[in-house]
Amino acid sequence: MIIAIDGPAASGKGTLAKRIAAHLGFHVLDTGLLYRAVARDIEHAHFRLDDRWAALAAARNLNPATLDDPALRGVPAGDKASVIAKIPEVRAALLQYQRDFARQAPGAVLDGRDIGTVVCPNADIKIYVTATPQERARRRHLEHQARGEPATYEALLADILSRDARDSSRAIAPLAAAPDAIHIDTTTLDADAVFASAVRIISR
Ligand code: CDP
């Protein structure tokens, strides 16, 4: 069984994906980490992010064991990820890993931007999670404060708006809801309410 969860930056899709996976005993993959890690590896190799050859090499050689690197968290890593995520060869190189991950028994939950549309168009359940940019910036701000990382609400809102624009307007696999996705607007819902609503969708 495959559950695809897509949505814009800081919409709560990662939290939801982890909770569903824990609830069902499924594997879980935050596919944003793949793009964050490719950008990290390009820079570690001293290439520029717009160097397609270096980006493709980094995507092909990506070691999934390095996805828990704390350096992949935060605003700069997310921005760099959305720059290299526009490169078609990078997306193509990461596709098979994601599809193989999705096929694992007893099931898998993948969250990202194009899971229901491109990576797993035949997913059993597709959920598209949204919230207003202001609410998403407020949540990111709380996360940053909890980790003791300096970032203003205004800067986080600006980042969310620019990343949404970049992710939605790119030519390949843009951020989009699959036609058969069920939408959850989390603007006024806390994590427990979002989880409860997803569990209702899955049990239907
Ligand atoms: O956690 P947050 O929503 O802020 O970001 P993320 O899911 O880690 O994704 C970082 C960036 O990777 C996004 O802004 C996208 O540009 C890109 N991405 C993508 O293109 N396709 C995916 N399936 C996942 C992420």
PDB file of C-alpha atoms in Angstrom, residues 3-197:
ATOM      1  CA  ILE A   3       0.260   6.711   0.658  1.00  0.00           C
ATOM      2  CA  ALA A   4       1.336   9.905  -1.148  1.00  0.00           C
ATOM      3  CA  ILE A   5       1.344  13.194   0.748  1.00  0.00           C
ATOM      4  CA  ASP A   6       2.130  16.404  -1.121  1.00  0.00           C
ATOM      5  CA  GLY A   7       1.991  20.068  -0.255  1.00  0.00           C
ATOM      6  CA  PRO A   8       3.932  23.326  -0.079  1.00  0.00           C
ATOM      7  CA  ALA A   9       6.729  24.237   2.342  1.00  0.00           C
ATOM      8  CA  ALA A  10       5.862  23.914   6.033  1.00  0.00           C
ATOM      9  CA  SER A  11       2.329  22.678   5.371  1.00  0.00           C
ATOM     10  CA  GLY A  12       2.733  19.907   7.952  1.00  0.00           C
ATOM     11  CA  LYS A  13       3.101  17.081   5.436  1.00  0.00           C
ATOM     12  CA  GLY A  14       6.269  15.681   7.057  1.00  0.00           C
ATOM     13  CA  THR A  15       4.717  15.496  10.513  1.00  0.00           C
ATOM     14  CA  LEU A  16       1.615  13.873   9.070  1.00  0.00           C
ATOM     15  CA  ALA A  17       3.608  11.360   7.010  1.00  0.00           C
ATOM     16  CA  LYS A  18       5.626  10.242  10.049  1.00  0.00           C
ATOM     17  CA  ARG A  19       2.526   9.854  12.219  1.00  0.00           C
ATOM     18  CA  ILE A  20       0.633   7.850   9.609  1.00  0.00           C
ATOM     19  CA  ALA A  21       3.649   5.610   9.031  1.00  0.00           C
ATOM     20  CA  ALA A  22       4.061   4.986  12.782  1.00  0.00           C
ATOM     21  CA  HIS A  23       0.339   4.287  13.112  1.00  0.00           C
ATOM     22  CA  LEU A  24       0.275   1.754  10.255  1.00  0.00           C
ATOM     23  CA  GLY A  25       3.780   0.306  10.741  1.00  0.00           C
ATOM     24  CA  PHE A  26       4.786   1.554   7.269  1.00  0.00           C
ATOM     25  CA  HIS A  27       8.102   2.844   5.918  1.00  0.00           C
ATOM     26  CA  VAL A  28       8.327   6.621   5.554  1.00  0.00           C
ATOM     27  CA  LEU A  29      10.388   8.799   3.206  1.00  0.00           C
ATOM     28  CA  ASP A  30      10.678  12.592   3.363  1.00  0.00           C
ATOM     29  CA  THR A  31      11.589  13.076  -0.303  1.00  0.00           C
ATOM     30  CA  GLY A  32      12.580  16.716   0.320  1.00  0.00           C
ATOM     31  CA  LEU A  33      15.652  15.330   2.065  1.00  0.00           C
ATOM     32  CA  LEU A  34      16.825  13.758  -1.211  1.00  0.00           C
ATOM     33  CA  TYR A  35      16.896  17.187  -2.908  1.00  0.00           C
ATOM     34  CA  ARG A  36      18.451  18.818   0.158  1.00  0.00           C
ATOM     35  CA  ALA A  37      21.168  16.137   0.216  1.00  0.00           C
ATOM     36  CA  VAL A  38      21.928  16.467  -3.515  1.00  0.00           C
ATOM     37  CA  ALA A  39      22.452  20.229  -3.048  1.00  0.00           C
ATOM     38  CA  ARG A  40      24.728  19.531  -0.057  1.00  0.00           C
ATOM     39  CA  ASP A  41      26.794  17.016  -2.044  1.00  0.00           C
ATOM     40  CA  ILE A  42      27.198  19.377  -5.034  1.00  0.00           C
ATOM     41  CA  GLU A  43      28.565  22.047  -2.712  1.00  0.00           C
ATOM     42  CA  HIS A  44      30.799  19.578  -0.866  1.00  0.00           C
ATOM     43  CA  ALA A  45      32.315  18.691  -4.238  1.00  0.00           C
ATOM     44  CA  HIS A  46      32.936  22.439  -4.812  1.00  0.00           C
ATOM     45  CA  PHE A  47      30.616  22.801  -7.770  1.00  0.00           C
ATOM     46  CA  ARG A  48      27.935  25.418  -8.378  1.00  0.00           C
ATOM     47  CA  LEU A  49      24.291  24.462  -7.850  1.00  0.00           C
ATOM     48  CA  ASP A  50      23.441  25.248 -11.477  1.00  0.00           C
ATOM     49  CA  ASP A  51      26.132  22.879 -12.781  1.00  0.00           C
ATOM     50  CA  ARG A  52      23.939  20.182 -14.352  1.00  0.00           C
ATOM     51  CA  TRP A  53      26.712  17.631 -14.732  1.00  0.00           C
ATOM     52  CA  ALA A  54      27.755  17.962 -11.081  1.00  0.00           C
ATOM     53  CA  ALA A  55      24.109  17.866 -10.007  1.00  0.00           C
ATOM     54  CA  LEU A  56      23.452  14.695 -11.964  1.00  0.00           C
ATOM     55  CA  ALA A  57      26.580  13.045 -10.538  1.00  0.00           C
ATOM     56  CA  ALA A  58      25.504  14.004  -7.001  1.00  0.00           C
ATOM     57  CA  ALA A  59      21.981  12.645  -7.565  1.00  0.00           C
ATOM     58  CA  ARG A  60      23.273   9.359  -9.028  1.00  0.00           C
ATOM     59  CA  ASN A  61      25.758   8.874  -6.194  1.00  0.00           C
ATOM     60  CA  LEU A  62      23.459   9.944  -3.373  1.00  0.00           C
ATOM     61  CA  ASN A  63      23.877   7.780  -0.280  1.00  0.00           C
ATOM     62  CA  PRO A  64      20.485   7.468   1.475  1.00  0.00           C
ATOM     63  CA  ALA A  65      22.322   6.671   4.723  1.00  0.00           C
ATOM     64  CA  THR A  66      23.319  10.361   4.868  1.00  0.00           C
ATOM     65  CA  LEU A  67      19.751  11.708   4.913  1.00  0.00           C
ATOM     66  CA  ASP A  68      19.682  12.148   8.686  1.00  0.00           C
ATOM     67  CA  ASP A  69      22.410  14.827   8.483  1.00  0.00           C
ATOM     68  CA  PRO A  70      21.291  17.798  10.694  1.00  0.00           C
ATOM     69  CA  ALA A  71      22.869  20.135   8.100  1.00  0.00           C
ATOM     70  CA  LEU A  72      19.941  19.293   5.809  1.00  0.00           C
ATOM     71  CA  ARG A  73      17.495  21.111   8.091  1.00  0.00           C
ATOM     72  CA  GLY A  74      16.818  24.812   7.895  1.00  0.00           C
ATOM     73  CA  VAL A  75      16.121  27.561   5.399  1.00  0.00           C
ATOM     74  CA  PRO A  76      19.374  27.655   3.357  1.00  0.00           C
ATOM     75  CA  ALA A  77      19.256  23.887   2.704  1.00  0.00           C
ATOM     76  CA  GLY A  78      15.606  24.134   1.620  1.00  0.00           C
ATOM     77  CA  ASP A  79      16.321  27.019  -0.743  1.00  0.00           C
ATOM     78  CA  LYS A  80      19.271  25.217  -2.320  1.00  0.00           C
ATOM     79  CA  ALA A  81      17.117  22.081  -2.682  1.00  0.00           C
ATOM     80  CA  SER A  82      14.474  24.001  -4.606  1.00  0.00           C
ATOM     81  CA  VAL A  83      17.138  25.362  -6.970  1.00  0.00           C
ATOM     82  CA  ILE A  84      18.496  21.936  -7.943  1.00  0.00           C
ATOM     83  CA  ALA A  85      14.983  20.391  -7.900  1.00  0.00           C
ATOM     84  CA  LYS A  86      14.342  22.285 -11.162  1.00  0.00           C
ATOM     85  CA  ILE A  87      16.967  20.224 -13.004  1.00  0.00           C
ATOM     86  CA  PRO A  88      15.188  17.441 -14.957  1.00  0.00           C
ATOM     87  CA  GLU A  89      18.207  15.081 -14.856  1.00  0.00           C
ATOM     88  CA  VAL A  90      18.317  15.322 -11.056  1.00  0.00           C
ATOM     89  CA  ARG A  91      14.619  14.481 -10.754  1.00  0.00           C
ATOM     90  CA  ALA A  92      15.013  11.565 -13.178  1.00  0.00           C
ATOM     91  CA  ALA A  93      17.991  10.193 -11.246  1.00  0.00           C
ATOM     92  CA  LEU A  94      16.048  10.241  -7.968  1.00  0.00           C
ATOM     93  CA  LEU A  95      12.889   8.666  -9.358  1.00  0.00           C
ATOM     94  CA  GLN A  96      13.801   4.976  -9.191  1.00  0.00           C
ATOM     95  CA  TYR A  97      14.979   5.176  -5.576  1.00  0.00           C
ATOM     96  CA  GLN A  98      11.641   6.731  -4.576  1.00  0.00           C
ATOM     97  CA  ARG A  99       9.609   4.177  -6.523  1.00  0.00           C
ATOM     98  CA  ASP A 100      11.558   1.250  -5.062  1.00  0.00           C
ATOM     99  CA  PHE A 101      11.088   2.732  -1.598  1.00  0.00           C
ATOM    100  CA  ALA A 102       7.345   3.030  -2.192  1.00  0.00           C
ATOM    101  CA  ARG A 103       7.004  -0.644  -3.132  1.00  0.00           C
ATOM    102  CA  GLN A 104       8.260  -1.976   0.214  1.00  0.00           C
ATOM    103  CA  ALA A 105       5.993  -4.241   2.278  1.00  0.00           C
ATOM    104  CA  PRO A 106       3.781  -3.763   4.186  1.00  0.00           C
ATOM    105  CA  GLY A 107       3.477  -0.234   2.816  1.00  0.00           C
ATOM    106  CA  ALA A 108       5.087   3.170   2.527  1.00  0.00           C
ATOM    107  CA  VAL A 109       4.261   6.804   3.075  1.00  0.00           C
ATOM    108  CA  LEU A 110       6.147   9.337   0.928  1.00  0.00           C
ATOM    109  CA  ASP A 111       5.858  13.085   1.302  1.00  0.00           C
ATOM    110  CA  GLY A 112       6.972  15.739  -1.151  1.00  0.00           C
ATOM    111  CA  ARG A 113       5.763  17.884  -4.035  1.00  0.00           C
ATOM    112  CA  ASP A 114       5.181  15.405  -6.870  1.00  0.00           C
ATOM    113  CA  ILE A 115       4.495  12.067  -5.176  1.00  0.00           C
ATOM    114  CA  GLY A 116       0.849  11.764  -6.232  1.00  0.00           C
ATOM    115  CA  THR A 117       1.475  13.241  -9.681  1.00  0.00           C
ATOM    116  CA  VAL A 118       4.819  11.804 -10.875  1.00  0.00           C
ATOM    117  CA  VAL A 119       6.548   9.438  -8.435  1.00  0.00           C
ATOM    118  CA  CYS A 120       3.550   7.287  -7.489  1.00  0.00           C
ATOM    119  CA  PRO A 121       0.619   8.222  -9.736  1.00  0.00           C
ATOM    120  CA  ASN A 122      -0.993   4.899  -8.773  1.00  0.00           C
ATOM    121  CA  ALA A 123      -0.724   5.478  -5.014  1.00  0.00           C
ATOM    122  CA  ASP A 124      -3.629   3.975  -3.077  1.00  0.00           C
ATOM    123  CA  ILE A 125      -4.215   7.190  -1.142  1.00  0.00           C
ATOM    124  CA  LYS A 126      -3.221  10.739  -2.086  1.00  0.00           C
ATOM    125  CA  ILE A 127      -3.449  13.598   0.351  1.00  0.00           C
ATOM    126  CA  TYR A 128      -2.673  17.227  -0.484  1.00  0.00           C
ATOM    127  CA  VAL A 129      -1.924  19.310   2.610  1.00  0.00           C
ATOM    128  CA  THR A 130      -2.192  23.094   2.541  1.00  0.00           C
ATOM    129  CA  ALA A 131      -2.284  26.042   4.937  1.00  0.00           C
ATOM    130  CA  THR A 132      -2.040  29.779   4.411  1.00  0.00           C
ATOM    131  CA  PRO A 133       1.520  31.106   3.956  1.00  0.00           C
ATOM    132  CA  GLN A 134       1.107  33.155   7.168  1.00  0.00           C
ATOM    133  CA  GLU A 135       0.190  30.085   9.218  1.00  0.00           C
ATOM    134  CA  ARG A 136       3.035  28.093   7.686  1.00  0.00           C
ATOM    135  CA  ALA A 137       5.496  30.878   8.514  1.00  0.00           C
ATOM    136  CA  ARG A 138       4.147  31.013  12.073  1.00  0.00           C
ATOM    137  CA  ARG A 139       4.761  27.271  12.510  1.00  0.00           C
ATOM    138  CA  ARG A 140       8.264  27.446  11.012  1.00  0.00           C
ATOM    139  CA  HIS A 141       9.008  30.341  13.355  1.00  0.00           C
ATOM    140  CA  LEU A 142       7.982  28.258  16.381  1.00  0.00           C
ATOM    141  CA  GLU A 143      10.177  25.370  15.173  1.00  0.00           C
ATOM    142  CA  HIS A 144      13.144  27.702  14.801  1.00  0.00           C
ATOM    143  CA  GLN A 145      12.585  29.193  18.230  1.00  0.00           C
ATOM    144  CA  ALA A 146      12.332  25.709  19.779  1.00  0.00           C
ATOM    145  CA  ARG A 147      15.713  24.804  18.245  1.00  0.00           C
ATOM    146  CA  GLY A 148      17.207  28.113  19.345  1.00  0.00           C
ATOM    147  CA  GLU A 149      17.872  29.130  15.716  1.00  0.00           C
ATOM    148  CA  PRO A 150      17.606  32.833  14.886  1.00  0.00           C
ATOM    149  CA  ALA A 151      15.092  33.685  12.142  1.00  0.00           C
ATOM    150  CA  THR A 152      12.354  36.297  12.054  1.00  0.00           C
ATOM    151  CA  TYR A 153       8.749  35.547  11.131  1.00  0.00           C
ATOM    152  CA  GLU A 154       9.047  38.000   8.209  1.00  0.00           C
ATOM    153  CA  ALA A 155      12.142  36.274   6.800  1.00  0.00           C
ATOM    154  CA  LEU A 156      10.493  32.849   7.077  1.00  0.00           C
ATOM    155  CA  LEU A 157       7.330  34.119   5.370  1.00  0.00           C
ATOM    156  CA  ALA A 158       9.404  35.593   2.531  1.00  0.00           C
ATOM    157  CA  ASP A 159      11.246  32.273   2.144  1.00  0.00           C
ATOM    158  CA  ILE A 160       8.000  30.296   2.039  1.00  0.00           C
ATOM    159  CA  LEU A 161       6.521  32.603  -0.614  1.00  0.00           C
ATOM    160  CA  SER A 162       9.599  32.496  -2.828  1.00  0.00           C
ATOM    161  CA  ARG A 163       9.969  28.701  -2.513  1.00  0.00           C
ATOM    162  CA  ASP A 164       6.244  28.179  -3.271  1.00  0.00           C
ATOM    163  CA  ALA A 165       6.625  30.343  -6.375  1.00  0.00           C
ATOM    164  CA  ARG A 166       9.732  28.482  -7.551  1.00  0.00           C
ATOM    165  CA  ASP A 167       8.239  25.025  -6.847  1.00  0.00           C
ATOM    166  CA  SER A 168       4.884  25.799  -8.492  1.00  0.00           C
ATOM    167  CA  SER A 169       6.247  27.471 -11.616  1.00  0.00           C
ATOM    168  CA  ARG A 170       8.986  25.037 -12.633  1.00  0.00           C
ATOM    169  CA  ALA A 171       8.521  23.201 -15.908  1.00  0.00           C
ATOM    170  CA  ILE A 172       9.080  19.701 -14.550  1.00  0.00           C
ATOM    171  CA  ALA A 173       7.051  18.028 -11.765  1.00  0.00           C
ATOM    172  CA  PRO A 174       5.802  21.286 -10.260  1.00  0.00           C
ATOM    173  CA  LEU A 175       4.141  21.422  -6.873  1.00  0.00           C
ATOM    174  CA  ALA A 176       0.579  20.387  -7.682  1.00  0.00           C
ATOM    175  CA  ALA A 177      -2.274  18.356  -6.276  1.00  0.00           C
ATOM    176  CA  ALA A 178      -3.104  15.203  -8.215  1.00  0.00           C
ATOM    177  CA  PRO A 179      -6.671  15.337  -9.579  1.00  0.00           C
ATOM    178  CA  ASP A 180      -7.606  12.432  -7.301  1.00  0.00           C
ATOM    179  CA  ALA A 181      -5.929  13.825  -4.140  1.00  0.00           C
ATOM    180  CA  ILE A 182      -7.983  14.578  -1.047  1.00  0.00           C
ATOM    181  CA  HIS A 183      -7.218  18.059   0.273  1.00  0.00           C
ATOM    182  CA  ILE A 184      -6.701  18.889   3.939  1.00  0.00           C
ATOM    183  CA  ASP A 185      -6.456  22.589   4.774  1.00  0.00           C
ATOM    184  CA  THR A 186      -4.548  22.619   8.057  1.00  0.00           C
ATOM    185  CA  THR A 187      -4.701  26.382   8.645  1.00  0.00           C
ATOM    186  CA  THR A 188      -6.969  26.045  11.669  1.00  0.00           C
ATOM    187  CA  LEU A 189      -6.103  22.449  12.605  1.00  0.00           C
ATOM    188  CA  ASP A 190      -3.441  21.242  15.032  1.00  0.00           C
ATOM    189  CA  ALA A 191      -1.287  18.174  14.298  1.00  0.00           C
ATOM    190  CA  ASP A 192      -3.691  15.825  16.149  1.00  0.00           C
ATOM    191  CA  ALA A 193      -6.692  17.056  14.154  1.00  0.00           C
ATOM    192  CA  VAL A 194      -4.806  16.701  10.846  1.00  0.00           C
ATOM    193  CA  PHE A 195      -3.786  13.163  11.802  1.00  0.00           C
ATOM    194  CA  ALA A 196      -7.356  12.262  12.793  1.00  0.00           C
ATOM    195  CA  SER A 197      -8.673  13.558   9.496  1.00  0.00           C
TER     196      SER A 197
END
